[in-house]
CSV table of C-alpha atoms in Angstrom, one decimal:
chain,number,residue,atom,x,y,z
T,1,MET,CA,84.0,95.6,114.3
T,2,ALA,CA,85.2,96.7,111.0
T,3,ALA,CA,89.0,96.4,111.0
T,4,SER,CA,90.2,94.7,107.8
T,5,PRO,CA,92.8,91.7,108.1
T,6,ILE,CA,96.4,92.2,106.8
T,7,ILE,CA,98.6,89.8,105.3
T,8,HIS,CA,102.3,89.7,106.1
T,9,GLY,CA,104.5,87.2,104.9
T,10,ASP,CA,102.9,83.7,105.5
T,11,ARG,CA,100.7,85.3,108.2
T,12,VAL,CA,97.2,87.0,108.5
T,13,ILE,CA,97.1,89.9,111.1
T,14,VAL,CA,93.5,90.0,112.8
T,15,VAL,CA,92.7,93.1,115.2
T,16,ASN,CA,89.3,92.2,116.7
T,17,ASP,CA,88.3,95.3,119.1
T,18,ASN,CA,85.1,94.7,120.4
T,19,ALA,CA,82.8,95.4,123.7
T,20,THR,CA,83.6,92.0,125.5
T,21,GLU,CA,87.2,90.7,124.6
T,22,SER,CA,89.5,92.6,122.4
T,23,PHE,CA,92.6,91.0,120.5
T,24,ILE,CA,95.3,91.2,118.3
T,25,ALA,CA,96.1,87.7,116.5
T,26,ALA,CA,98.0,86.1,114.0
T,27,PHE,CA,97.1,83.1,111.8
T,28,ASP,CA,98.7,80.9,109.1
T,29,LYS,CA,97.5,82.2,105.9
T,30,ARG,CA,97.5,78.5,104.4
T,31,THR,CA,95.7,76.9,107.1
T,32,GLY,CA,94.3,79.2,109.3
T,33,LYS,CA,96.1,78.0,112.6
T,34,GLU,CA,96.4,80.5,115.5
T,35,LEU,CA,100.0,81.5,115.9
T,36,TRP,CA,99.7,83.8,118.9
T,37,ARG,CA,97.0,86.3,120.4
T,38,THR,CA,97.5,89.4,122.5
T,39,ALA,CA,94.8,90.9,124.7
T,40,ARG,CA,94.2,94.4,124.1
T,41,GLU,CA,92.3,96.7,126.7
T,42,GLU,CA,90.2,98.4,123.9
T,43,PHE,CA,86.5,98.9,122.7
T,44,GLU,CA,85.0,98.9,119.3
T,45,ASN,CA,87.2,99.9,116.5
T,46,TRP,CA,87.2,100.9,113.0
T,47,ALA,CA,90.7,101.1,111.7
T,48,SER,CA,92.9,98.5,110.3
T,49,PRO,CA,96.2,97.6,111.7
T,50,TYR,CA,99.2,98.7,109.3
T,51,VAL,CA,102.7,96.6,109.4
T,52,TRP,CA,105.5,98.9,108.9
T,53,GLU,CA,108.6,98.0,107.9
T,54,ASN,CA,111.2,100.3,108.7
T,55,ALA,CA,114.7,101.0,109.0
T,56,LEU,CA,114.9,99.3,112.2
T,57,ARG,CA,112.6,96.4,112.5
T,58,THR,CA,109.2,95.3,111.4
T,59,GLU,CA,106.3,96.2,113.9
T,60,ILE,CA,102.6,96.0,113.6
T,61,VAL,CA,100.9,99.3,114.4
T,62,THR,CA,97.1,99.7,115.6
T,63,SER,CA,95.0,102.5,116.5
T,64,GLY,CA,92.2,102.5,119.1
T,65,MET,CA,90.1,104.7,121.0
T,66,ARG,CA,92.0,104.0,124.2
T,67,LYS,CA,95.9,104.1,122.8
T,68,ILE,CA,97.8,103.6,119.8
T,69,ARG,CA,100.0,100.4,120.1
T,70,SER,CA,102.8,98.6,118.0
T,71,TYR,CA,103.7,95.2,118.5
T,72,ASP,CA,106.6,93.0,117.2
T,73,LEU,CA,105.8,90.1,114.5
T,74,ASP,CA,105.3,87.7,117.7
T,75,GLY,CA,102.6,89.9,119.4
T,76,LYS,CA,104.8,91.5,122.0
T,77,LEU,CA,104.0,95.3,122.9
T,78,LEU,CA,106.8,97.6,121.5
T,79,TRP,CA,105.4,101.1,122.5
T,80,GLU,CA,102.0,102.9,123.2
T,81,LEU,CA,100.4,106.5,122.8
T,82,SER,CA,97.6,107.7,124.4
T,83,GLY,CA,95.5,110.7,123.1
T,84,MET,CA,93.0,109.4,120.3
T,85,THR,CA,89.3,110.2,120.2
T,86,VAL,CA,86.3,107.5,120.4
T,87,ASN,CA,85.2,105.9,117.3
T,88,VAL,CA,88.5,105.6,115.3
T,89,SER,CA,88.3,104.9,111.7
T,90,PRO,CA,91.6,106.4,110.0
T,91,SER,CA,94.3,103.6,109.4
T,92,PRO,CA,98.0,104.2,110.1
T,93,PHE,CA,100.3,104.2,107.2
T,94,ALA,CA,103.9,104.9,106.5
T,95,LYS,CA,105.9,107.2,104.0
T,96,ASP,CA,109.7,108.2,103.7
T,97,GLY,CA,110.6,106.7,107.4
T,98,LEU,CA,107.4,108.2,109.4
T,99,ILE,CA,104.4,106.6,110.5
T,100,TYR,CA,101.3,108.9,110.4
T,101,ILE,CA,98.6,108.1,112.7
T,102,ASN,CA,95.2,110.2,113.6
T,103,SER,CA,91.6,110.1,114.6
T,104,GLY,CA,89.2,112.9,114.4
T,105,TYR,CA,85.6,112.1,115.8
T,106,PRO,CA,83.3,115.2,115.6
T,107,GLY,CA,83.0,117.7,118.4
T,108,ALA,CA,86.1,115.8,120.0
T,109,SER,CA,89.0,118.0,121.1
T,110,PRO,CA,91.7,117.4,120.5
T,111,ARG,CA,91.4,115.7,117.1
T,112,PRO,CA,95.1,114.3,116.8
T,113,VAL,CA,97.6,113.9,114.2
T,114,TYR,CA,101.0,112.1,115.3
T,115,ALA,CA,103.9,111.6,112.8
T,116,ILE,CA,106.2,108.9,114.5
T,117,ARG,CA,109.9,108.0,113.6
T,118,PRO,CA,111.1,104.5,114.2
T,119,GLY,CA,112.7,103.1,117.4
T,120,ALA,CA,110.3,103.8,120.1
T,121,THR,CA,109.8,101.7,123.2
T,122,GLY,CA,107.2,102.2,126.2
T,123,ASP,CA,105.0,105.0,126.7
T,124,ILE,CA,105.6,107.8,124.1
T,125,SER,CA,102.5,109.9,125.0
T,126,LEU,CA,103.2,113.8,124.8
T,127,LYS,CA,103.1,115.4,128.1
T,128,PRO,CA,100.8,118.6,128.7
T,129,GLY,CA,102.0,121.4,126.6
T,130,GLU,CA,104.6,119.4,124.1
T,131,THR,CA,104.4,119.0,120.4
T,132,SER,CA,107.1,116.7,120.0
T,133,ASN,CA,109.3,114.5,121.9
T,134,GLU,CA,112.1,111.9,121.1
T,135,PHE,CA,109.8,109.6,118.9
T,136,ILE,CA,107.2,111.8,117.9
T,137,VAL,CA,108.3,114.2,115.3
T,138,TRP,CA,105.2,116.3,115.1
T,139,TYR,CA,101.6,116.6,116.3
T,140,GLN,CA,98.5,118.6,115.3
T,141,PRO,CA,95.8,118.8,117.5
T,142,LEU,CA,92.8,119.7,115.4
T,143,LEU,CA,93.8,118.1,112.0
T,144,GLY,CA,92.4,114.4,112.6
T,145,THR,CA,89.6,113.2,110.4
T,146,TYR,CA,86.6,111.1,111.2
T,147,ASN,CA,86.0,108.6,108.3
T,148,THR,CA,88.8,109.1,105.6
T,149,SER,CA,92.7,108.2,106.0
T,150,ALA,CA,94.9,110.8,105.3
T,151,LEU,CA,97.2,111.0,102.2
T,152,VAL,CA,101.0,111.7,102.0
T,153,TYR,CA,102.1,112.3,98.2
T,154,GLY,CA,105.6,113.9,97.8
T,155,SER,CA,106.4,115.9,100.6
T,156,TYR,CA,103.1,116.9,101.5
T,157,TYR,CA,100.4,115.6,104.1
T,158,TYR,CA,97.1,115.8,102.7
T,159,THR,CA,93.7,115.9,104.7
T,160,LEU,CA,90.3,115.5,103.6
T,161,LEU,CA,87.8,116.5,105.6
T,162,ASP,CA,84.4,114.8,105.5
T,163,ARG,CA,82.5,117.6,104.7
T,164,GLY,CA,84.3,118.5,101.7
T,165,PHE,CA,87.7,120.6,102.5
T,166,LEU,CA,91.2,119.7,101.6
T,167,LEU,CA,94.3,120.6,103.6
T,168,CYS,CA,97.9,120.4,102.9
T,169,HIS,CA,101.0,120.4,105.5
T,170,ASP,CA,104.6,119.3,105.1
T,171,ALA,CA,104.7,115.8,105.6
T,172,ARG,CA,108.4,116.0,107.9
T,173,THR,CA,107.2,119.1,110.0
T,174,GLY,CA,103.7,119.5,110.3
T,175,ALA,CA,103.8,123.2,109.0
T,176,GLN,CA,100.6,124.6,107.2
T,177,ILE,CA,101.2,124.9,103.2
T,178,TYR,CA,97.3,125.8,102.5
T,179,GLY,CA,94.4,125.9,105.2
T,180,ARG,CA,90.8,124.5,104.3
T,181,GLN,CA,89.9,124.9,100.5
T,182,ARG,CA,86.4,124.0,99.6
T,183,ILE,CA,86.9,121.4,97.0
T,184,SER,CA,83.7,122.3,95.2
T,185,PRO,CA,80.5,123.7,96.1
T,186,ASP,CA,78.3,121.0,94.8
T,187,ALA,CA,80.7,118.3,96.6
T,188,SER,CA,78.8,116.2,98.9
T,189,GLY,CA,80.0,114.4,101.8
T,190,PHE,CA,83.3,112.2,101.7
T,191,THR,CA,83.9,108.9,103.5
T,192,ALA,CA,86.4,107.4,101.0
T,193,SER,CA,90.3,108.1,101.5
T,194,PRO,CA,92.0,110.2,98.7
T,195,TRP,CA,94.5,108.6,96.3
T,196,ALA,CA,97.1,110.0,94.2
T,197,TYR,CA,99.3,109.4,91.0
T,198,ASN,CA,100.4,111.3,88.1
T,199,GLY,CA,100.9,114.6,90.1
T,200,LYS,CA,97.2,114.5,91.0
T,201,ILE,CA,94.9,113.8,93.9
T,202,PHE,CA,91.7,112.2,93.6
T,203,LEU,CA,88.9,112.7,95.8
T,204,LEU,CA,85.8,110.5,95.7
T,205,SER,CA,82.6,111.8,97.0
T,206,GLU,CA,79.6,110.2,98.5
T,207,ASP,CA,77.7,111.0,95.3
T,208,GLY,CA,80.0,109.2,93.2
T,209,ASP,CA,81.7,112.3,91.9
T,210,THR,CA,85.8,112.2,91.7
T,211,PHE,CA,87.3,115.5,92.2
T,212,VAL,CA,90.8,115.5,90.5
T,213,VAL,CA,93.2,118.2,92.5
T,214,GLN,CA,96.6,119.4,91.5
T,215,ALA,CA,99.3,117.8,93.8
T,216,GLY,CA,101.7,120.3,95.5
T,217,PRO,CA,101.6,123.6,97.4
T,218,GLU,CA,98.7,125.3,95.5
T,219,PHE,CA,95.2,124.1,95.7
T,220,LYS,CA,93.6,124.1,92.0
T,221,LEU,CA,90.5,121.8,91.0
T,222,LEU,CA,91.5,120.2,87.5
T,223,GLY,CA,88.0,118.3,86.8
T,224,LYS,CA,85.4,116.2,87.9
T,225,ASN,CA,84.6,112.6,87.1
T,226,THR,CA,81.1,111.3,87.8
T,227,LEU,CA,79.5,107.8,88.1
T,228,ASN,CA,75.9,108.9,89.3
T,229,GLU,CA,75.6,106.5,92.3
T,230,MET,CA,76.6,106.6,96.4
T,231,VAL,CA,80.1,105.5,96.8
T,232,LEU,CA,81.4,105.0,100.3
T,233,ALA,CA,84.2,102.4,99.9
T,234,THR,CA,87.7,103.5,99.5
T,235,PRO,CA,88.9,102.5,95.9
T,236,ALA,CA,91.8,99.9,95.7
T,237,VAL,CA,95.1,100.9,93.3
T,238,ALA,CA,96.8,97.7,92.0
T,239,HIS,CA,98.5,96.5,88.9
T,240,GLY,CA,98.0,100.0,87.0
T,241,SER,CA,94.3,100.1,87.8
T,242,VAL,CA,92.0,101.9,90.3
T,243,ILE,CA,89.1,99.6,91.6
T,244,ILE,CA,86.2,101.5,92.5
T,245,ARG,CA,82.7,99.9,94.4
T,246,THR,CA,79.8,101.8,94.1
T,247,GLN,CA,76.3,101.0,95.6
T,248,SER,CA,75.6,98.4,92.7
T,249,LYS,CA,78.7,98.2,90.5
T,250,LEU,CA,82.3,97.7,90.5
T,251,TYR,CA,84.8,99.4,88.1
T,252,ARG,CA,88.2,98.8,86.9
T,253,ILE,CA,89.7,101.8,85.3
T,254,ALA,CA,92.9,101.4,83.5
T,255,ARG,CA,94.7,102.4,80.3
T,256,ARG,CA,94.2,100.0,77.5
């Protein structure tokens, strides 16, 4: 549907979740030869997979409407977790030994966020009333997002809501640092995911306005940069540059 392929070593990892025959597969990146394929009991999906190189092993973590699943590098299922919403868009990501996974289709309940430690096997789903278990370090039932992926910067977990609010939680415990903060009265919707560097959080709206927010335990808007054109795609950060794609242009922003 919309998941991007992931390159790991000499392999291209593809998650193809659709309405008829979903699968995850690995291909030789030089020749295109299929190396393995594993069937998935999933429907359409918008979340890209994530190759998690943790202290215990390397695994491929995938989000999905029915379940979160993790596979080894040969496509064997390692662990799984139920409890997601429909139309999963945010991609998993890891930071400081934990992997963070969420989904938040509007109107759904719960709209979960999970922080998971390495080493899981089998079904690690939470039982009714639980907010953690042996491998789920913390769980927030209503913090999931629809379009944007979350951000961990320093010791903080930042949530950018589509309608223009930012929240901050402790990345290790899930405890709230600050609740919903309206980014700006003139901010439109947000589809692109946030990014950060030099002690600042960057939030790019659909109107092409990048709002600059102070990182840390207190919300403070520092400024706004405008491109005057619609932006939906998440910027790429590479080689000291930020690459931004608007409706008709491509920008590379860097120091001279």
